[in-house]
Tab-separated table of C-alpha atoms and ligand atoms in Angstrom:
chain	number	residue	atom	x	y	z
D	1	MET	CA	120.085	-68.042	173.793
D	2	SER	CA	116.534	-69.379	173.973
D	3	LEU	CA	113.069	-67.996	173.360
D	4	LEU	CA	109.626	-69.448	174.054
D	5	ILE	CA	106.614	-68.268	172.023
D	6	ARG	CA	103.749	-69.169	174.327
D	7	GLY	CA	100.139	-70.050	173.515
D	8	GLY	CA	99.671	-68.920	169.925
D	9	LEU	CA	97.776	-70.637	167.137
D	10	VAL	CA	100.704	-72.156	165.271
D	11	VAL	CA	100.191	-72.371	161.508
D	12	THR	CA	103.096	-74.672	160.783
D	13	MET	CA	102.948	-74.693	156.952
D	14	ASN	CA	104.375	-78.221	157.102
D	15	ASP	CA	103.481	-80.792	154.432
D	16	ALA	CA	100.361	-81.829	156.355
D	17	PHE	CA	99.356	-78.178	156.819
D	18	GLU	CA	99.046	-78.741	160.577
D	19	VAL	CA	97.601	-76.001	162.754
D	20	LEU	CA	97.823	-76.345	166.527
D	21	GLU	CA	97.469	-74.234	169.639
D	22	GLY	CA	100.631	-74.318	171.682
D	23	ASP	CA	104.195	-73.224	172.265
D	24	VAL	CA	107.227	-72.903	170.025
D	25	SER	CA	110.622	-73.297	171.656
D	26	ILE	CA	113.611	-71.679	169.943
D	27	ARG	CA	117.210	-72.439	170.924
D	28	ASP	CA	120.306	-71.061	169.237
D	29	GLY	CA	118.340	-69.713	166.299
D	30	ARG	CA	116.535	-72.940	165.460
D	31	ILE	CA	113.132	-74.361	166.317
D	32	ALA	CA	113.770	-76.847	169.128
D	33	ALA	CA	110.225	-78.015	169.901
D	34	ILE	CA	106.554	-77.411	169.116
D	35	ALA	CA	104.187	-78.699	171.808
D	36	SER	CA	101.053	-77.869	173.757
D	37	ASN	CA	102.708	-76.847	177.037
D	38	ILE	CA	106.471	-76.516	177.150
D	39	ILE	CA	107.676	-76.007	180.726
D	40	ALA	CA	111.465	-75.926	180.241
D	41	PRO	CA	112.990	-72.567	181.204
D	42	HIS	CA	113.910	-70.107	178.450
D	43	ASP	CA	115.858	-66.851	178.474
D	44	ARG	CA	112.819	-64.998	177.183
D	45	VAL	CA	109.112	-65.776	176.888
D	46	VAL	CA	106.707	-64.062	174.481
D	47	ASP	CA	102.988	-64.267	175.186
D	48	ALA	CA	101.410	-65.015	171.804
D	49	ARG	CA	97.917	-65.800	173.070
D	50	GLY	CA	95.410	-64.288	170.671
D	51	GLY	CA	97.847	-64.390	167.801
D	52	TYR	CA	98.778	-66.550	164.850
D	53	VAL	CA	102.319	-67.901	164.855
D	54	LEU	CA	103.490	-68.205	161.252
D	55	PRO	CA	106.706	-68.809	159.365
D	56	GLY	CA	108.328	-65.490	158.433
D	57	LEU	CA	107.082	-64.358	155.023
D	58	ILE	CA	109.469	-64.606	152.074
D	59	GLN	CA	109.410	-61.939	149.346
D	60	THR	CA	111.282	-63.164	146.297
D	61	HIS	CA	111.279	-59.992	144.242
D	62	ILE	CA	112.096	-56.625	145.694
D	63	HIS	CA	114.409	-53.627	145.214
D	64	LEU	CA	115.446	-52.264	148.614
D	65	CYS	CA	117.254	-49.364	146.909
D	66	GLN	CA	113.981	-47.987	145.504
D	67	THR	CA	112.263	-47.425	148.834
D	68	LEU	CA	113.006	-43.679	148.877
D	69	PHE	CA	111.364	-43.395	145.423
D	70	ARG	CA	107.896	-44.150	146.807
D	71	GLY	CA	105.426	-41.728	145.223
D	72	PHE	CA	107.976	-40.319	142.754
D	73	ALA	CA	107.217	-42.689	139.874
D	74	ASP	CA	103.465	-42.956	139.584
D	75	ASP	CA	101.106	-43.292	136.618
D	76	LEU	CA	103.581	-44.582	134.012
D	77	PRO	CA	103.936	-47.857	132.077
D	78	LEU	CA	107.085	-49.948	132.538
D	79	MET	CA	109.547	-48.571	129.974
D	80	ASP	CA	108.648	-44.908	130.652
D	81	TRP	CA	108.660	-45.634	134.381
D	82	LEU	CA	112.212	-46.963	134.072
D	83	ARG	CA	113.651	-44.450	131.626
D	84	LYS	CA	111.998	-41.257	132.911
D	85	ARG	CA	111.979	-41.897	136.655
D	86	VAL	CA	113.579	-44.960	138.170
D	87	TRP	CA	116.882	-45.124	136.298
D	88	PRO	CA	117.597	-41.388	136.780
D	89	MET	CA	116.812	-41.746	140.498
D	90	GLU	CA	119.000	-44.856	140.811
D	91	ALA	CA	121.787	-42.958	139.031
D	92	ALA	CA	121.468	-40.181	141.621
D	93	HIS	CA	121.899	-42.527	144.599
D	94	THR	CA	124.839	-41.898	146.910
D	95	PRO	CA	126.065	-44.394	149.500
D	96	ALA	CA	124.244	-42.347	152.153
D	97	SER	CA	120.904	-42.304	150.315
D	98	LEU	CA	121.276	-45.995	149.520
D	99	ARG	CA	121.853	-46.746	153.191
D	100	ALA	CA	118.753	-44.722	154.142
D	101	ALA	CA	116.629	-46.509	151.506
D	102	THR	CA	117.797	-49.904	152.713
D	103	ARG	CA	117.174	-49.046	156.370
D	104	LEU	CA	113.680	-47.850	155.551
D	105	ALA	CA	112.998	-51.012	153.535
D	106	THR	CA	114.280	-53.449	156.149
D	107	THR	CA	112.265	-51.677	158.841
D	108	GLU	CA	109.073	-51.730	156.781
D	109	LEU	CA	109.576	-55.383	155.844
D	110	LEU	CA	110.373	-56.681	159.320
D	111	CYS	CA	107.554	-54.660	160.884
D	112	SER	CA	105.055	-56.168	158.445
D	113	GLY	CA	106.032	-59.824	158.675
D	114	THR	CA	108.624	-60.334	155.921
D	115	THR	CA	111.790	-61.965	157.262
D	116	THR	CA	113.470	-63.005	153.989
D	117	VAL	CA	113.916	-61.328	150.614
D	118	LEU	CA	115.496	-61.841	147.224
D	119	THR	CA	116.463	-58.330	146.161
D	120	MET	CA	117.922	-56.664	143.087
D	121	GLU	CA	119.822	-53.500	143.908
D	122	THR	CA	121.230	-50.758	141.716
D	123	VAL	CA	124.457	-50.823	139.703
D	124	HIS	CA	126.803	-49.231	142.250
D	125	ASP	CA	127.579	-49.316	145.978
D	126	THR	CA	125.924	-52.674	146.672
D	127	ASP	CA	128.289	-53.169	149.634
D	128	VAL	CA	126.230	-50.536	151.468
D	129	VAL	CA	123.101	-52.665	151.025
D	130	PHE	CA	124.864	-55.776	152.308
D	131	GLU	CA	126.177	-53.885	155.361
D	132	THR	CA	122.770	-52.415	156.184
D	133	VAL	CA	120.916	-55.706	155.719
D	134	ALA	CA	123.507	-57.530	157.835
D	135	GLU	CA	122.810	-55.055	160.665
D	136	SER	CA	119.033	-55.378	160.329
D	137	GLY	CA	118.274	-59.020	161.131
D	138	LEU	CA	116.623	-59.568	157.718
D	139	ARG	CA	117.642	-62.672	155.741
D	140	ALA	CA	118.468	-61.647	152.169
D	141	THR	CA	119.890	-62.817	148.876
D	142	ILE	CA	121.196	-59.647	147.263
D	143	GLY	CA	122.296	-58.942	143.703
D	144	LYS	CA	124.153	-56.006	142.251
D	145	CYS	CA	122.133	-54.902	139.202
D	146	MET	CA	123.977	-55.703	135.938
D	147	MET	CA	123.379	-53.476	132.877
D	148	ASP	CA	125.737	-53.236	129.903
D	149	PHE	CA	123.488	-52.706	126.892
D	150	ASP	CA	120.686	-50.123	126.764
D	151	ALA	CA	121.789	-46.724	125.396
D	152	GLN	CA	118.889	-45.025	127.172
D	153	VAL	CA	120.294	-45.938	130.575
D	154	PRO	CA	121.790	-42.877	132.352
D	155	LYS	CA	125.554	-42.627	131.902
D	156	ARG	CA	126.337	-43.382	135.552
D	157	LEU	CA	124.483	-46.717	135.308
D	158	GLN	CA	126.214	-47.812	132.094
D	159	GLU	CA	128.956	-50.377	132.636
D	160	THR	CA	131.047	-52.624	130.478
D	161	THR	CA	130.369	-56.342	130.397
D	162	ARG	CA	133.717	-57.077	132.072
D	163	ALA	CA	133.262	-54.462	134.820
D	164	SER	CA	129.755	-55.703	135.579
D	165	ILE	CA	130.885	-59.301	135.941
D	166	ASP	CA	134.054	-58.461	137.878
D	167	GLU	CA	132.139	-56.370	140.401
D	168	SER	CA	129.468	-59.055	140.814
D	169	LEU	CA	132.171	-61.647	141.485
D	170	ALA	CA	134.022	-59.372	143.922
D	171	ILE	CA	130.794	-58.725	145.856
D	172	ARG	CA	130.121	-62.444	145.950
D	173	ALA	CA	133.585	-63.105	147.348
D	174	ARG	CA	133.115	-60.453	150.046
D	175	TRP	CA	129.577	-61.178	151.141
D	176	ASP	CA	128.159	-64.573	150.223
D	177	GLY	CA	127.405	-66.446	153.452
D	178	GLN	CA	128.242	-63.569	155.791
D	179	ALA	CA	126.205	-62.510	158.877
D	180	GLY	CA	125.938	-66.111	160.040
D	181	GLY	CA	124.713	-67.165	156.601
D	182	ARG	CA	121.865	-64.645	156.592
D	183	VAL	CA	123.160	-62.753	153.557
D	184	ARG	CA	123.971	-64.350	150.232
D	185	ALA	CA	124.920	-62.963	146.832
D	186	ALA	CA	123.085	-63.555	143.549
D	187	PHE	CA	123.829	-62.506	139.987
D	188	ALA	CA	121.265	-59.909	138.903
D	189	PRO	CA	121.145	-59.037	135.194
D	190	ARG	CA	118.296	-56.496	135.162
D	191	PHE	CA	116.474	-57.815	132.091
D	192	ALA	CA	117.189	-58.810	128.522
D	193	VAL	CA	116.506	-55.242	127.341
D	194	SER	CA	119.508	-53.782	129.193
D	195	CYS	CA	121.934	-56.715	129.071
D	196	SER	CA	124.087	-57.889	126.178
D	197	ARG	CA	123.947	-61.478	124.991
D	198	ASN	CA	127.574	-61.892	126.123
D	199	LEU	CA	126.701	-60.788	129.635
D	200	LEU	CA	123.721	-63.153	129.865
D	201	GLU	CA	125.776	-66.094	128.593
D	202	GLU	CA	128.606	-65.388	131.015
D	203	VAL	CA	126.168	-65.085	133.931
D	204	ALA	CA	124.645	-68.448	132.952
D	205	SER	CA	128.075	-70.034	133.027
D	206	LEU	CA	129.014	-68.417	136.374
D	207	SER	CA	125.691	-69.399	137.951
D	208	SER	CA	126.277	-73.006	136.988
D	209	ARG	CA	129.891	-72.951	138.236
D	210	HIS	CA	129.097	-71.233	141.568
D	211	GLY	CA	125.663	-72.774	142.162
D	212	ALA	CA	124.405	-69.203	142.491
D	213	LEU	CA	120.928	-67.809	141.915
D	214	VAL	CA	120.272	-65.525	138.939
D	215	HIS	CA	117.669	-62.850	139.642
D	216	THR	CA	116.140	-61.104	136.627
D	217	HIS	CA	112.934	-59.642	135.189
D	218	ALA	CA	111.171	-61.329	132.285
D	219	SER	CA	108.013	-60.847	130.207
D	220	GLU	CA	106.606	-58.128	132.419
D	221	SER	CA	105.074	-55.884	129.742
D	222	LYS	CA	104.184	-56.111	126.055
D	223	ASP	CA	106.604	-53.263	125.185
D	224	GLU	CA	109.447	-55.121	126.854
D	225	ILE	CA	108.833	-58.390	125.006
D	226	GLU	CA	108.761	-56.571	121.669
D	227	ILE	CA	112.200	-55.069	122.435
D	228	VAL	CA	113.487	-58.513	123.419
D	229	ARG	CA	112.182	-59.937	120.116
D	230	LYS	CA	114.240	-57.332	118.252
D	231	VAL	CA	117.483	-57.820	120.199
D	232	SER	CA	117.204	-61.613	120.155
D	233	GLY	CA	116.447	-62.045	116.467
D	234	GLY	CA	112.776	-62.873	116.938
D	235	LEU	CA	112.667	-64.987	120.090
D	236	ALA	CA	110.092	-64.706	122.856
D	237	ASN	CA	111.607	-63.578	126.166
D	238	ILE	CA	111.759	-66.975	127.879
D	239	GLU	CA	112.992	-68.595	124.643
D	240	TYR	CA	115.821	-66.054	124.596
D	241	LEU	CA	116.754	-66.765	128.235
D	242	ASP	CA	116.845	-70.449	127.297
D	243	ALA	CA	118.960	-69.720	124.211
D	244	VAL	CA	121.613	-67.994	126.367
D	245	HIS	CA	121.574	-71.021	128.744
D	246	LEU	CA	120.008	-69.143	131.646
D	247	ALA	CA	116.941	-71.397	131.923
D	248	SER	CA	117.802	-73.552	134.941
D	249	PRO	CA	116.616	-74.223	138.522
D	250	HIS	CA	118.812	-71.279	139.592
D	251	LEU	CA	116.925	-68.760	137.464
D	252	CYS	CA	114.450	-66.565	139.376
D	253	ALA	CA	112.334	-64.685	136.818
D	254	ALA	CA	110.195	-61.850	138.102
D	255	HIS	CA	106.733	-61.275	136.602
D	256	CYS	CA	106.259	-63.698	133.645
D	257	VAL	CA	102.981	-61.943	132.869
D	258	TRP	CA	103.125	-62.585	129.126
D	259	VAL	CA	104.254	-66.180	128.763
D	260	ASP	CA	102.479	-68.407	126.236
D	261	ASP	CA	102.050	-72.187	126.410
D	262	SER	CA	105.437	-73.027	124.936
D	263	GLU	CA	107.232	-70.585	127.256
D	264	GLN	CA	105.402	-72.036	130.247
D	265	GLN	CA	106.573	-75.474	129.126
D	266	LEU	CA	110.149	-74.156	129.043
D	267	LEU	CA	109.806	-72.692	132.552
D	268	ALA	CA	108.483	-76.015	133.868
D	269	ALA	CA	111.014	-78.179	132.025
D	270	HIS	CA	113.965	-76.222	133.456
D	271	ASP	CA	112.426	-75.687	136.924
D	272	VAL	CA	112.754	-71.911	136.505
D	273	LYS	CA	111.236	-70.102	139.481
D	274	VAL	CA	108.560	-67.460	138.792
D	275	LEU	CA	108.320	-64.429	141.093
D	276	HIS	CA	104.758	-63.076	140.955
D	277	CYS	CA	104.247	-59.399	141.832
D	278	PRO	CA	100.541	-58.631	141.454
D	279	GLY	CA	100.611	-55.167	143.083
D	280	SER	CA	103.384	-53.972	140.794
D	281	ASN	CA	101.762	-55.498	137.712
D	282	LEU	CA	98.555	-53.602	138.520
D	283	LYS	CA	100.230	-50.259	139.220
D	284	LEU	CA	102.233	-50.293	135.969
D	285	GLY	CA	99.267	-51.701	134.037
D	286	SER	CA	101.408	-54.622	132.910
D	287	GLY	CA	98.766	-57.349	133.080
D	288	ILE	CA	97.788	-60.347	135.195
D	289	ALA	CA	100.143	-63.312	135.200
D	290	PRO	CA	98.714	-66.787	134.395
D	291	VAL	CA	99.483	-68.033	137.896
D	292	PRO	CA	97.040	-70.973	138.084
D	293	GLU	CA	98.235	-72.289	134.715
D	294	MET	CA	101.884	-72.066	135.756
D	295	ARG	CA	101.237	-73.716	139.114
D	296	ALA	CA	99.273	-76.485	137.391
D	297	ARG	CA	102.388	-77.225	135.331
D	298	GLY	CA	104.383	-77.623	138.542
D	299	ILE	CA	106.211	-74.294	138.243
D	300	THR	CA	107.201	-72.820	141.623
D	301	VAL	CA	105.469	-69.425	141.849
D	302	SER	CA	106.349	-67.246	144.838
D	303	LEU	CA	105.470	-63.656	145.698
D	304	GLY	CA	107.021	-60.214	146.065
D	305	ALA	CA	106.005	-56.567	146.271
D	306	ASP	CA	108.707	-55.608	143.703
D	307	GLY	CA	109.671	-52.127	144.959
D	308	ALA	CA	108.209	-49.078	146.618
D	309	ALA	CA	108.437	-47.198	143.307
D	310	CYS	CA	106.189	-49.640	141.418
D	311	ASN	CA	103.917	-50.686	144.241
D	312	ASN	CA	104.074	-47.954	146.905
D	313	ARG	CA	103.888	-50.677	149.589
D	314	LEU	CA	106.121	-53.560	150.601
D	315	ASP	CA	103.208	-55.359	152.259
D	316	MET	CA	103.197	-59.135	151.691
D	317	PHE	CA	99.656	-59.497	153.054
D	318	GLU	CA	98.503	-57.160	150.280
D	319	GLU	CA	100.354	-59.231	147.668
D	320	MET	CA	98.746	-62.422	148.992
D	321	ARG	CA	95.324	-60.825	148.831
D	322	LEU	CA	95.839	-59.554	145.272
D	323	ALA	CA	97.306	-62.857	144.070
D	324	ALA	CA	94.118	-64.615	145.167
D	325	ILE	CA	91.416	-62.155	144.140
D	326	LEU	CA	92.898	-61.190	140.766
D	327	GLN	CA	92.604	-64.796	139.610
D	328	ALA	CA	89.022	-64.903	140.880
D	329	MET	CA	88.260	-62.088	138.436
D	330	ARG	CA	90.396	-63.503	135.625
D	331	LEU	CA	89.225	-67.143	135.880
D	332	ARG	CA	86.966	-68.036	138.790
D	333	PRO	CA	86.829	-67.667	142.590
D	334	GLY	CA	88.925	-70.225	144.441
D	335	VAL	CA	91.299	-71.002	141.584
D	336	VAL	CA	94.036	-69.509	143.805
D	337	SER	CA	92.855	-70.011	147.370
D	338	ALA	CA	93.903	-68.332	150.619
D	339	ARG	CA	95.863	-71.457	151.496
D	340	ASP	CA	97.570	-71.349	148.085
D	341	VAL	CA	98.792	-67.789	148.543
D	342	LEU	CA	100.051	-68.514	152.048
D	343	TRP	CA	101.992	-71.420	150.536
D	344	MET	CA	103.396	-69.120	147.856
D	345	ALA	CA	104.457	-66.624	150.542
D	346	THR	CA	106.280	-69.235	152.615
D	347	ARG	CA	107.115	-72.674	151.193
D	348	ALA	CA	107.335	-71.604	147.538
D	349	GLY	CA	109.557	-68.680	148.536
D	350	ALA	CA	111.877	-71.008	150.445
D	351	ARG	CA	112.078	-73.386	147.482
D	352	THR	CA	112.795	-70.498	145.115
D	353	LEU	CA	115.800	-69.545	147.216
D	354	GLY	CA	117.018	-73.132	147.621
D	355	LEU	CA	116.376	-72.785	151.360
D	356	GLU	CA	113.449	-75.192	151.730
D	357	HIS	CA	115.338	-77.233	154.331
D	358	GLU	CA	116.010	-74.108	156.426
D	359	ILE	CA	112.983	-71.799	156.279
D	360	GLY	CA	109.372	-71.574	155.065
D	361	SER	CA	107.664	-73.638	157.769
D	362	ILE	CA	107.626	-74.029	161.540
D	363	GLU	CA	109.224	-77.435	161.995
D	364	THR	CA	111.749	-78.757	164.475
D	365	GLY	CA	115.292	-78.170	163.299
D	366	LYS	CA	114.498	-75.339	160.891
D	367	ARG	CA	115.767	-71.782	161.296
D	368	ALA	CA	113.562	-69.839	163.675
D	369	ASP	CA	112.208	-67.345	161.136
D	370	VAL	CA	108.881	-66.826	162.861
D	371	ILE	CA	106.281	-64.075	163.071
D	372	VAL	CA	103.357	-63.551	165.420
D	373	VAL	CA	100.329	-61.853	163.906
D	374	ASP	CA	97.566	-60.264	165.918
D	375	ARG	CA	93.966	-61.388	165.291
D	376	ASP	CA	92.334	-59.217	167.918
D	377	ARG	CA	91.155	-56.548	165.507
D	378	PRO	CA	87.666	-55.428	164.416
D	379	HIS	CA	88.257	-56.190	160.744
D	380	LEU	CA	89.293	-59.731	161.686
D	381	ALA	CA	86.226	-60.486	163.778
D	382	ASP	CA	84.822	-63.846	162.642
D	383	ALA	CA	87.612	-64.073	160.111
D	384	ARG	CA	88.246	-67.694	159.283
D	385	LEU	CA	91.619	-69.183	159.942
D	386	LEU	CA	94.207	-68.486	157.239
D	387	GLY	CA	92.488	-65.552	155.658
D	388	PRO	CA	95.271	-63.374	154.264
D	389	ARG	CA	92.535	-61.732	152.221
D	390	GLN	CA	91.358	-60.125	155.462
D	391	ARG	CA	94.710	-59.374	156.965
D	392	ARG	CA	96.830	-56.251	156.597
D	393	ALA	CA	100.436	-55.564	157.255
D	394	ARG	CA	99.688	-53.494	160.295
D	395	ASP	CA	98.301	-56.575	162.033
D	396	ALA	CA	101.907	-57.662	162.381
D	397	ARG	CA	103.576	-55.285	164.748
D	398	GLY	CA	107.286	-54.750	164.927
D	399	ARG	CA	109.029	-55.384	168.209
D	400	ARG	CA	112.479	-56.750	167.927
D	401	THR	CA	114.839	-59.024	166.140
D	402	PRO	CA	117.033	-61.138	168.337
D	403	GLY	CA	119.707	-58.975	169.795
D	404	ARG	CA	118.421	-55.907	167.939
D	405	ARG	CA	115.541	-53.577	168.588
D	406	LEU	CA	113.265	-52.725	165.686
D	407	PRO	CA	111.958	-49.179	165.480
D	408	ALA	CA	108.899	-49.049	167.703
D	409	ARG	CA	105.520	-48.045	166.372
D	410	PRO	CA	104.546	-44.553	167.442
D	411	ASP	CA	102.149	-44.432	170.366
D	412	ARG	CA	99.116	-42.156	170.390
D	413	SER	CA	101.263	-39.170	171.317
D	414	GLY	CA	103.220	-39.723	168.125
D	415	ARG	CA	106.371	-40.780	169.968
D	416	GLY	CA	108.001	-44.129	169.603
D	417	HIS	CA	107.544	-46.482	172.542
D	418	ASP	CA	111.209	-46.294	173.341
D	419	ARG	CA	111.464	-42.523	173.382
D	420	ARG	CA	110.290	-42.093	176.964
D	421	PRO	CA	111.858	-39.266	178.977
D	422	ARG	CA	114.954	-40.212	180.896
D	423	GLY	CA	114.261	-41.509	184.360
D	424	ARG	CA	110.637	-42.384	183.736
D	425	PRO	CA	109.974	-46.109	184.069
D	426	ARG	CA	108.856	-47.940	180.943
D	427	ALA	CA	105.066	-48.086	180.802
D	428	ARG	CA	103.617	-51.504	181.473
D	429	ARG	CA	102.482	-52.982	178.190
D	430	PRO	CA	98.983	-54.415	177.792
D	431	ARG	CA	98.938	-58.144	178.378
D	432	ARG	CA	97.618	-58.995	174.917
D	433	ARG	CA	100.083	-56.875	173.071
D	434	CYS	CA	100.295	-57.486	169.320
D	435	ILE	CA	103.763	-58.661	168.599
D	436	MET	CA	105.677	-59.511	165.532
D	437	LEU	CA	108.868	-61.376	165.998
D	438	ALA	CA	111.351	-61.369	163.195
D	439	VAL	CA	113.619	-64.152	164.301
D	440	SER	CA	115.917	-64.624	161.379
D	441	SER	CA	119.419	-65.053	162.643
D	442	ALA	CA	121.452	-67.492	164.664
D	443	GLU	CA	121.721	-64.934	167.431
D	444	CYS	CA	118.571	-65.680	169.372
M	1	ZN	ZN1	111.552	-55.477	139.850
């Protein structure tokens, strides 16, 4: 199969940060050529004139299972938010509700420009998430949430250390590398508060043996780090993760809002990846992460919306905007630039996942994870190139993944584009239609 994206402004995100007007040729799921006027025939041609062609955005911290909780866990700080709302709702999940949450999440993500995620799911029924993601076209590294320690966790979410590890390994055996390599399995100990030392040490050993990512939360709120100090015998959160041998290039630590100089040195020394979630940190009142300081130390900092329950949106453009302007307030304007946040949303995300040779930029030979973003909108008039601070998720419109149709946006009548009455021909679409392509599998 082949696809030609014609005439867009291609923001390659390559090392030279090249931007060019032209065509992108995709063959068998990979980028075959980038040139000013490609004339070779293709199975399908997309007119991208008037749009930006970008690498698919990569969210490195998300919980697909929480998407149905949107609006049901507002106005609470982290530990109350977990104990009073989110854990009880996760405990109430059935396979059917989990499937619905995942479908809603994958639709929202693909329709707003995110083609790859690192996601932490709930304790049970993670197979349902893998199945639903595999059907969606999204690229995902998925972890079954591991919790064997906190007595305040609802009974249904409590598991033994052995059961938690055995199920994580069984899921890995079933799913890692499936769907043409689009889905992978990670170990996902929730955070040091709800995991025993034994569990964390065993996960560290398994991660090293399997070369698998470990996805966890760390140093998100002051309450959390005080609990970690108690359970660890006085260590700071990152020091504790180091003490249980988790600090490594495979560790993906969400938040890292409260990390002092010595913890930042530990993160840098072990090439731990930091997953910055500014929208979530604001909603829960957790704080503002020292992103410029961490980046200056060479730490890879990528971005994620976290979950619909702690953000209310899964909009990567919003996270890019917040990541930039929060640091303007905290330090000074420009300390995290528009170009920086676009890098965090693409190249840093790819590096976090160990997929930098496959995704994160539009370069010949890479996987064709590509989006097309409209710029023909009033709020973008005179917007300078690469201004995610101006852009919104709805500028990227969902159309289709290769071989699969995404849910269409409702038209003015409130009906989806594809719900036309039987027998009536499909309406001719405007020539400069806003299109988002979520090309993230080997099927195109
Ligand atoms: Zn989270």
